[in-house]
PDB file of C-alpha atoms and ligand atoms in Angstrom:
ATOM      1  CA  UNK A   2      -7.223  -8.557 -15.886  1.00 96.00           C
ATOM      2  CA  UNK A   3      -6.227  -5.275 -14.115  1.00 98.00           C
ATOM      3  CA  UNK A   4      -3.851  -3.661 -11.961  1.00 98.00           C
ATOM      4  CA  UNK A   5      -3.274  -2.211  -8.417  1.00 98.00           C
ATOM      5  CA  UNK A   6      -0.927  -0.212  -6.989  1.00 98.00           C
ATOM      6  CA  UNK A   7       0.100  -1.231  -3.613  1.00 98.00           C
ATOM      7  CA  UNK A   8       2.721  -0.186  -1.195  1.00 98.00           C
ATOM      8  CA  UNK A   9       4.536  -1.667   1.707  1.00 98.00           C
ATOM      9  CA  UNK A  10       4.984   0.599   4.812  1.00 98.00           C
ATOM     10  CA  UNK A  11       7.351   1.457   7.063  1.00 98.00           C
ATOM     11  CA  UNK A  12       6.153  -1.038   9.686  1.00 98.00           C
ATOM     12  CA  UNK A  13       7.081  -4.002   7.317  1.00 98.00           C
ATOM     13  CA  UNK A  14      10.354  -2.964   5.981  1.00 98.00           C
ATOM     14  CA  UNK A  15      11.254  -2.341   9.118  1.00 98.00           C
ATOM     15  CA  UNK A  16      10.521  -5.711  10.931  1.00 98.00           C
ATOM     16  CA  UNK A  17      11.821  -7.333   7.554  1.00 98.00           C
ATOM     17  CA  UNK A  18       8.160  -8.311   6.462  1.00 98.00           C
ATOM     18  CA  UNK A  19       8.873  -7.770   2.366  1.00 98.00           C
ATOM     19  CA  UNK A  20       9.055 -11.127   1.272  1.00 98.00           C
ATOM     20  CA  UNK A  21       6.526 -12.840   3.971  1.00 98.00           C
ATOM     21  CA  UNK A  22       3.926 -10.210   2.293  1.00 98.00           C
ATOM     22  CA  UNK A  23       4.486 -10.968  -0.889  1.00 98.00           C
ATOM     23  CA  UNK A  24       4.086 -14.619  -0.434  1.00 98.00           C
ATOM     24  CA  UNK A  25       0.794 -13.587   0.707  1.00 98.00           C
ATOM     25  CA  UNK A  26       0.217 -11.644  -2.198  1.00 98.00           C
ATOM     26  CA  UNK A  27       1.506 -14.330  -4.201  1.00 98.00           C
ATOM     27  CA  UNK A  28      -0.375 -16.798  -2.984  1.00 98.00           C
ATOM     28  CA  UNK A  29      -3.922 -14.898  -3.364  1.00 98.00           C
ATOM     29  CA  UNK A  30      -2.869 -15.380  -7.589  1.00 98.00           C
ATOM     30  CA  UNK A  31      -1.986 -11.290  -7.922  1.00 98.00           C
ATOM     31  CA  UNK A  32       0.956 -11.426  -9.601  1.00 98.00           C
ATOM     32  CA  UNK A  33       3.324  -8.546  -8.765  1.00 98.00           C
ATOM     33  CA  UNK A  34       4.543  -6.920 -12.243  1.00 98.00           C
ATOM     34  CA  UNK A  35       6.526  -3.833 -10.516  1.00 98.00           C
ATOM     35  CA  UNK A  36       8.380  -3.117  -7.307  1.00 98.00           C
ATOM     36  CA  UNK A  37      10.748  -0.657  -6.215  1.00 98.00           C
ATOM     37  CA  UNK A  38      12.003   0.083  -2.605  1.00 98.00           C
ATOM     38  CA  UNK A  39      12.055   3.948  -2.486  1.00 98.00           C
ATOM     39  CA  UNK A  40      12.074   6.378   0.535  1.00 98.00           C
ATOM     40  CA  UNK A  41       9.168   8.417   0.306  1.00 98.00           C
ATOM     41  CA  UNK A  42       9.800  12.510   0.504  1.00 98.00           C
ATOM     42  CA  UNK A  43       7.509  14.465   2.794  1.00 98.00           C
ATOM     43  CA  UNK A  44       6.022  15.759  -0.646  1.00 97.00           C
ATOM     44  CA  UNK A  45       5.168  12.205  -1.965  1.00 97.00           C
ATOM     45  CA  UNK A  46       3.537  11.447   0.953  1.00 98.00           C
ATOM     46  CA  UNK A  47       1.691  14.474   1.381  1.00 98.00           C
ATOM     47  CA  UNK A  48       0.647  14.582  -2.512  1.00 97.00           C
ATOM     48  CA  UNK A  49      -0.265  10.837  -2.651  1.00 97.00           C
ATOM     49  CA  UNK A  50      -2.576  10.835   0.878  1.00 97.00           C
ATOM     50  CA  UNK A  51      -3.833  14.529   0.032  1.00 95.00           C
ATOM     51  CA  UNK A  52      -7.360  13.165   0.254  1.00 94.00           C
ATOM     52  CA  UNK A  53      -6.792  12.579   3.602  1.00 95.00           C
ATOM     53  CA  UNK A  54      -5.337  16.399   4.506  1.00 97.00           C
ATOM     54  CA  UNK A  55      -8.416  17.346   6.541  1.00 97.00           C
ATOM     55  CA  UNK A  56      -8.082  14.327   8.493  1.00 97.00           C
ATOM     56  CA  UNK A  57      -6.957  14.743  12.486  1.00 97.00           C
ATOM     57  CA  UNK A  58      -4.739  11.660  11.523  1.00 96.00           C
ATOM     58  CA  UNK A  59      -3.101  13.332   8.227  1.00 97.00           C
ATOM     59  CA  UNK A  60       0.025  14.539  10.018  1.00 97.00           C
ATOM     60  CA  UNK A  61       0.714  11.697  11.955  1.00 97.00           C
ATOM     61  CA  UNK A  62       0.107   9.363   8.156  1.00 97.00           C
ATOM     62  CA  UNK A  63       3.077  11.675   6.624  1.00 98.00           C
ATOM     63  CA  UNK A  64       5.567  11.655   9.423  1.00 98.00           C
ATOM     64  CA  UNK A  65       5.126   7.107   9.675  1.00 98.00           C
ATOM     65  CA  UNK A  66       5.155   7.025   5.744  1.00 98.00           C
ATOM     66  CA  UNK A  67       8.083   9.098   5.726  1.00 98.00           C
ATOM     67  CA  UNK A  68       9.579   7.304   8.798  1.00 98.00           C
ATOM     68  CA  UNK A  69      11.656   4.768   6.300  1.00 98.00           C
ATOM     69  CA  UNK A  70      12.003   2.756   3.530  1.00 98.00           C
ATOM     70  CA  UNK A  71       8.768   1.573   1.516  1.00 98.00           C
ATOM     71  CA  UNK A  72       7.924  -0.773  -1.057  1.00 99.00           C
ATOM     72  CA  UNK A  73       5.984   0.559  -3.650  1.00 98.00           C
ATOM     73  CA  UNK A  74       4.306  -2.124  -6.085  1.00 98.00           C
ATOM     74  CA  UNK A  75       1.704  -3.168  -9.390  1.00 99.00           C
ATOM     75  CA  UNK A  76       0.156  -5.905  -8.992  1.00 98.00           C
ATOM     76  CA  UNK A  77      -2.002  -7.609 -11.448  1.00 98.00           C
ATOM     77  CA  UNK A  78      -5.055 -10.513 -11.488  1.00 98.00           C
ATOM     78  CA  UNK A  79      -8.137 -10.233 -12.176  1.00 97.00           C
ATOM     79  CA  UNK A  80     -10.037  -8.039  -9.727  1.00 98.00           C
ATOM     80  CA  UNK A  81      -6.880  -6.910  -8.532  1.00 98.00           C
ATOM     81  CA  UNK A  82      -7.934  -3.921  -7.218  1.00 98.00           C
ATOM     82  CA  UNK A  83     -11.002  -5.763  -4.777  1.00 98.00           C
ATOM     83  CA  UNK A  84      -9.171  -8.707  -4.241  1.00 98.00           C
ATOM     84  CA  UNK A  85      -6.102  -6.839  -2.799  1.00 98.00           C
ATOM     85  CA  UNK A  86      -8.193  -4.750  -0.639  1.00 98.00           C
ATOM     86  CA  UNK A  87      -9.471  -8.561   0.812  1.00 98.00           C
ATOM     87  CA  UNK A  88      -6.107  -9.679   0.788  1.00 98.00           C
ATOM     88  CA  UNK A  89      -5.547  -6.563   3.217  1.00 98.00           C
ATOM     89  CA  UNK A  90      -7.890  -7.143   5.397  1.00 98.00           C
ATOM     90  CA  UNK A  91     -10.277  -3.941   7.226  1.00 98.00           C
ATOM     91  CA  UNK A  92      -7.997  -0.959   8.185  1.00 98.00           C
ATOM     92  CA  UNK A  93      -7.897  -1.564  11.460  1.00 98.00           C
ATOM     93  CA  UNK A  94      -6.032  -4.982  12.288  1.00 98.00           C
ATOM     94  CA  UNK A  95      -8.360  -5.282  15.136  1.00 97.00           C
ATOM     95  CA  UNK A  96     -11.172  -5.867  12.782  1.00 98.00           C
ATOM     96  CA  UNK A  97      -9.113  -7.416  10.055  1.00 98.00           C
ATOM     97  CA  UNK A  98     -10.166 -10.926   9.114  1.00 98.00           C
ATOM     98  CA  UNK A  99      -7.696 -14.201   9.791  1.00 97.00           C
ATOM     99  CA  UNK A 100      -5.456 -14.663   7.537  1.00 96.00           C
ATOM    100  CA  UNK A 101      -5.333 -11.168   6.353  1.00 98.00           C
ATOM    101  CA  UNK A 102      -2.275  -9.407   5.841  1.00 98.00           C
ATOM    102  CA  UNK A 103      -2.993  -6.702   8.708  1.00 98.00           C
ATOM    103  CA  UNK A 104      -4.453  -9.304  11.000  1.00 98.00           C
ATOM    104  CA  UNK A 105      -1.468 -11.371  10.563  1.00 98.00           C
ATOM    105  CA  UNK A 106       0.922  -8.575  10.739  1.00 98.00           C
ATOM    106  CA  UNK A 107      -0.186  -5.300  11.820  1.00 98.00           C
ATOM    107  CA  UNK A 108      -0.033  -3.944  15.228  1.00 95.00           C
ATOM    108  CA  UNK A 109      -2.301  -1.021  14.909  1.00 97.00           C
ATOM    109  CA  UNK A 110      -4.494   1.108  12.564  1.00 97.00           C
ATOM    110  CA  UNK A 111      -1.551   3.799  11.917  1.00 96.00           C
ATOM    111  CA  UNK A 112       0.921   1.620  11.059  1.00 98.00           C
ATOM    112  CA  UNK A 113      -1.073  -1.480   8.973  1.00 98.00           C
ATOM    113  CA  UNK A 114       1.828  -2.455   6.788  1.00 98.00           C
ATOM    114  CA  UNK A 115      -0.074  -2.205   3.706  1.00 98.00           C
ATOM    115  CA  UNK A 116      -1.944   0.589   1.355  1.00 98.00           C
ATOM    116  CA  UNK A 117      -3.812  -0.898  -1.801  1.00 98.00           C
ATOM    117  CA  UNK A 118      -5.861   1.272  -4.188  1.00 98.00           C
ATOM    118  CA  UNK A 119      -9.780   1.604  -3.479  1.00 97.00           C
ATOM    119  CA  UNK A 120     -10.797   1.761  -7.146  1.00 98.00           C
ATOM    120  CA  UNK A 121      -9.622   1.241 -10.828  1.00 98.00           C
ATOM    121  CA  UNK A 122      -9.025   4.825 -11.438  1.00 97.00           C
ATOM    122  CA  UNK A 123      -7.202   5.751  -8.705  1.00 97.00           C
ATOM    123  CA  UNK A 124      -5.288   2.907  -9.131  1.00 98.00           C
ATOM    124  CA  UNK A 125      -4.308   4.194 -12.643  1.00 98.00           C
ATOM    125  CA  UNK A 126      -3.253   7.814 -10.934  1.00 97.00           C
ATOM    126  CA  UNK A 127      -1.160   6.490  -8.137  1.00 98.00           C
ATOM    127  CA  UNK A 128       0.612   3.339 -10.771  1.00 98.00           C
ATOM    128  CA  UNK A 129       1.329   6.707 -12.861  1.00 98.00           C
ATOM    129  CA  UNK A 130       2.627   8.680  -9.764  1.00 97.00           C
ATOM    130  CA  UNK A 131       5.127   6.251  -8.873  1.00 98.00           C
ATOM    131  CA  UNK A 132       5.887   4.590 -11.814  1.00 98.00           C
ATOM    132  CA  UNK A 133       6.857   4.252 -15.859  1.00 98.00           C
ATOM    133  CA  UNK A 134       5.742   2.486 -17.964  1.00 96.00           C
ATOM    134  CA  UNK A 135       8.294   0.726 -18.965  1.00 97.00           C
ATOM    135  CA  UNK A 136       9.039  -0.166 -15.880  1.00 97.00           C
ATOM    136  CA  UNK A 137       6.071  -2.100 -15.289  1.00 98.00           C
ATOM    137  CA  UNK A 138       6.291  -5.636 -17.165  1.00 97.00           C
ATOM    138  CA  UNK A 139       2.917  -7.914 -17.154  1.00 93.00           C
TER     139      UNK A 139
HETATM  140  P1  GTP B  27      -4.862   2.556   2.591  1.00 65.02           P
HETATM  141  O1  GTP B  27      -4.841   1.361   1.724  1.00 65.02           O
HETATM  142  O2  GTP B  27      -3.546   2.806   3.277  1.00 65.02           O
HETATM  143  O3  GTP B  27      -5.414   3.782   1.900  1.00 65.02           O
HETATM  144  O4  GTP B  27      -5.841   2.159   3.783  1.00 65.02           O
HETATM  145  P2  GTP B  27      -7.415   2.150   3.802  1.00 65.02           P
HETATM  146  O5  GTP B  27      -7.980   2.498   2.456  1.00 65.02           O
HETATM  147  O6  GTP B  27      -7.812   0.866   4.430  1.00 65.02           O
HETATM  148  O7  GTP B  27      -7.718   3.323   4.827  1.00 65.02           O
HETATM  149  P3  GTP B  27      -7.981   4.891   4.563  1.00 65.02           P
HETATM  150  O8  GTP B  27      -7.788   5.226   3.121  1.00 65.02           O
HETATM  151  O9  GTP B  27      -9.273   5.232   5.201  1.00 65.02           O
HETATM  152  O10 GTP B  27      -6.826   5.553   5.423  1.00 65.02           O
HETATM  153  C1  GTP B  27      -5.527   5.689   4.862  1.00 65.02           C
HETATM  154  C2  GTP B  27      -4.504   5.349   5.910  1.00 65.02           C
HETATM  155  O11 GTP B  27      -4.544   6.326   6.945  1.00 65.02           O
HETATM  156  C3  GTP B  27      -4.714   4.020   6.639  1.00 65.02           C
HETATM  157  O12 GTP B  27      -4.205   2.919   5.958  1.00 65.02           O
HETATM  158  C4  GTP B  27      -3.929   4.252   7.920  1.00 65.02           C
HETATM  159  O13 GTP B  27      -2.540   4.048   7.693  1.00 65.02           O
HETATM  160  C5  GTP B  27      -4.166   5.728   8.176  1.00 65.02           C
HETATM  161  N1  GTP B  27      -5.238   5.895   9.147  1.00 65.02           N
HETATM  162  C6  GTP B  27      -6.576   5.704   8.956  1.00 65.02           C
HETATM  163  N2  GTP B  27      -7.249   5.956  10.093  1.00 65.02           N
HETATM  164  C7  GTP B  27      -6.320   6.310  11.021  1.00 65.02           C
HETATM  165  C8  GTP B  27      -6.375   6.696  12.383  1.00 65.02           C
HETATM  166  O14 GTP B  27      -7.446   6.757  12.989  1.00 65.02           O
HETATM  167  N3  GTP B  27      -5.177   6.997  12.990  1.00 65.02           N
HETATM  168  C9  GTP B  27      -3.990   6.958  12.326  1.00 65.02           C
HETATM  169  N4  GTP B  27      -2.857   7.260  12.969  1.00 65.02           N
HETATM  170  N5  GTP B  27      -3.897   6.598  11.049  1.00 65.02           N
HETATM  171  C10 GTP B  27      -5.042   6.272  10.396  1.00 65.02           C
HETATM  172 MG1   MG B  28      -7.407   4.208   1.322  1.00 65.02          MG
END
């Protein structure tokens, strides 16, 4: 079994969307084993999409993550980490598969409603820069 870390944007608190993603979530067996609605700092945001500084689209990701509340989350199956990223569906909702939680939901690439980790280890370093241990329970 392992874990993900996913988060909940600004586009789905917003329209109320928590609890119809998580049933999707739910449903795809990840089990969701820590969740916390936080507003994200411009630091947070900027630290936890740094890889993405160079990007023409980095300022624009800050300001919408920053834009309200999010949900950030650990969720747990086995292959959590791919299986969310299917769950997601591609970046861009106009390419995401049905039934995916951006083709269902999103309304465009900026503001797709979800982020899920791309790989085990960075899943460890953004669990770790968002949450305790303790505050995680399998
Ligand atoms: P995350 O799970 O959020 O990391 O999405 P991803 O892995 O599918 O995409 P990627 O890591 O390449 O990009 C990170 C985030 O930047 C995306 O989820 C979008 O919110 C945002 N993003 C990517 N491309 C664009 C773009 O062309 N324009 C804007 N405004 N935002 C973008
Ligand atoms: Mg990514």
């Amino acid at each position: 079994t392992e874990r993900t870390f996913s988060i909940l944007k600004p586009d789905a608190t917003k329209r109320n969307l928590t609890g119809a993603v998580n049933a999707v979530i739910e449903k795809a067996g990840l089990r969701i084993v820590g969740q916390r609605r936080i507003q994200m700092s411009q630091a947070q945001a900027e630290k936890f999409y740094e890889i993405h500084k160079e990007r023409p689209f980095f300022g624009e990701l800050v300001t919408f993550m920053t834009s309200g509340p999010v949900v950030v989350q650990v969720l747990e199956g086995e292959n959590a980490v791919a299986k969310y990223r299917e769950v997601m569906g591609a970046t861009n909702p106009a390419q995401a598969a049905e039934g995916t939680i951006r083709k269902t939901f999103s309304e465009s690439v900026g503001e797709n409603t979800v982020h899920g980790s791309d790989s085990a280890d960075n899943a460890k370093m953004e669990i770790a820069q968002f949450f305790q241990d303790s505050d995680i329970v399998g």
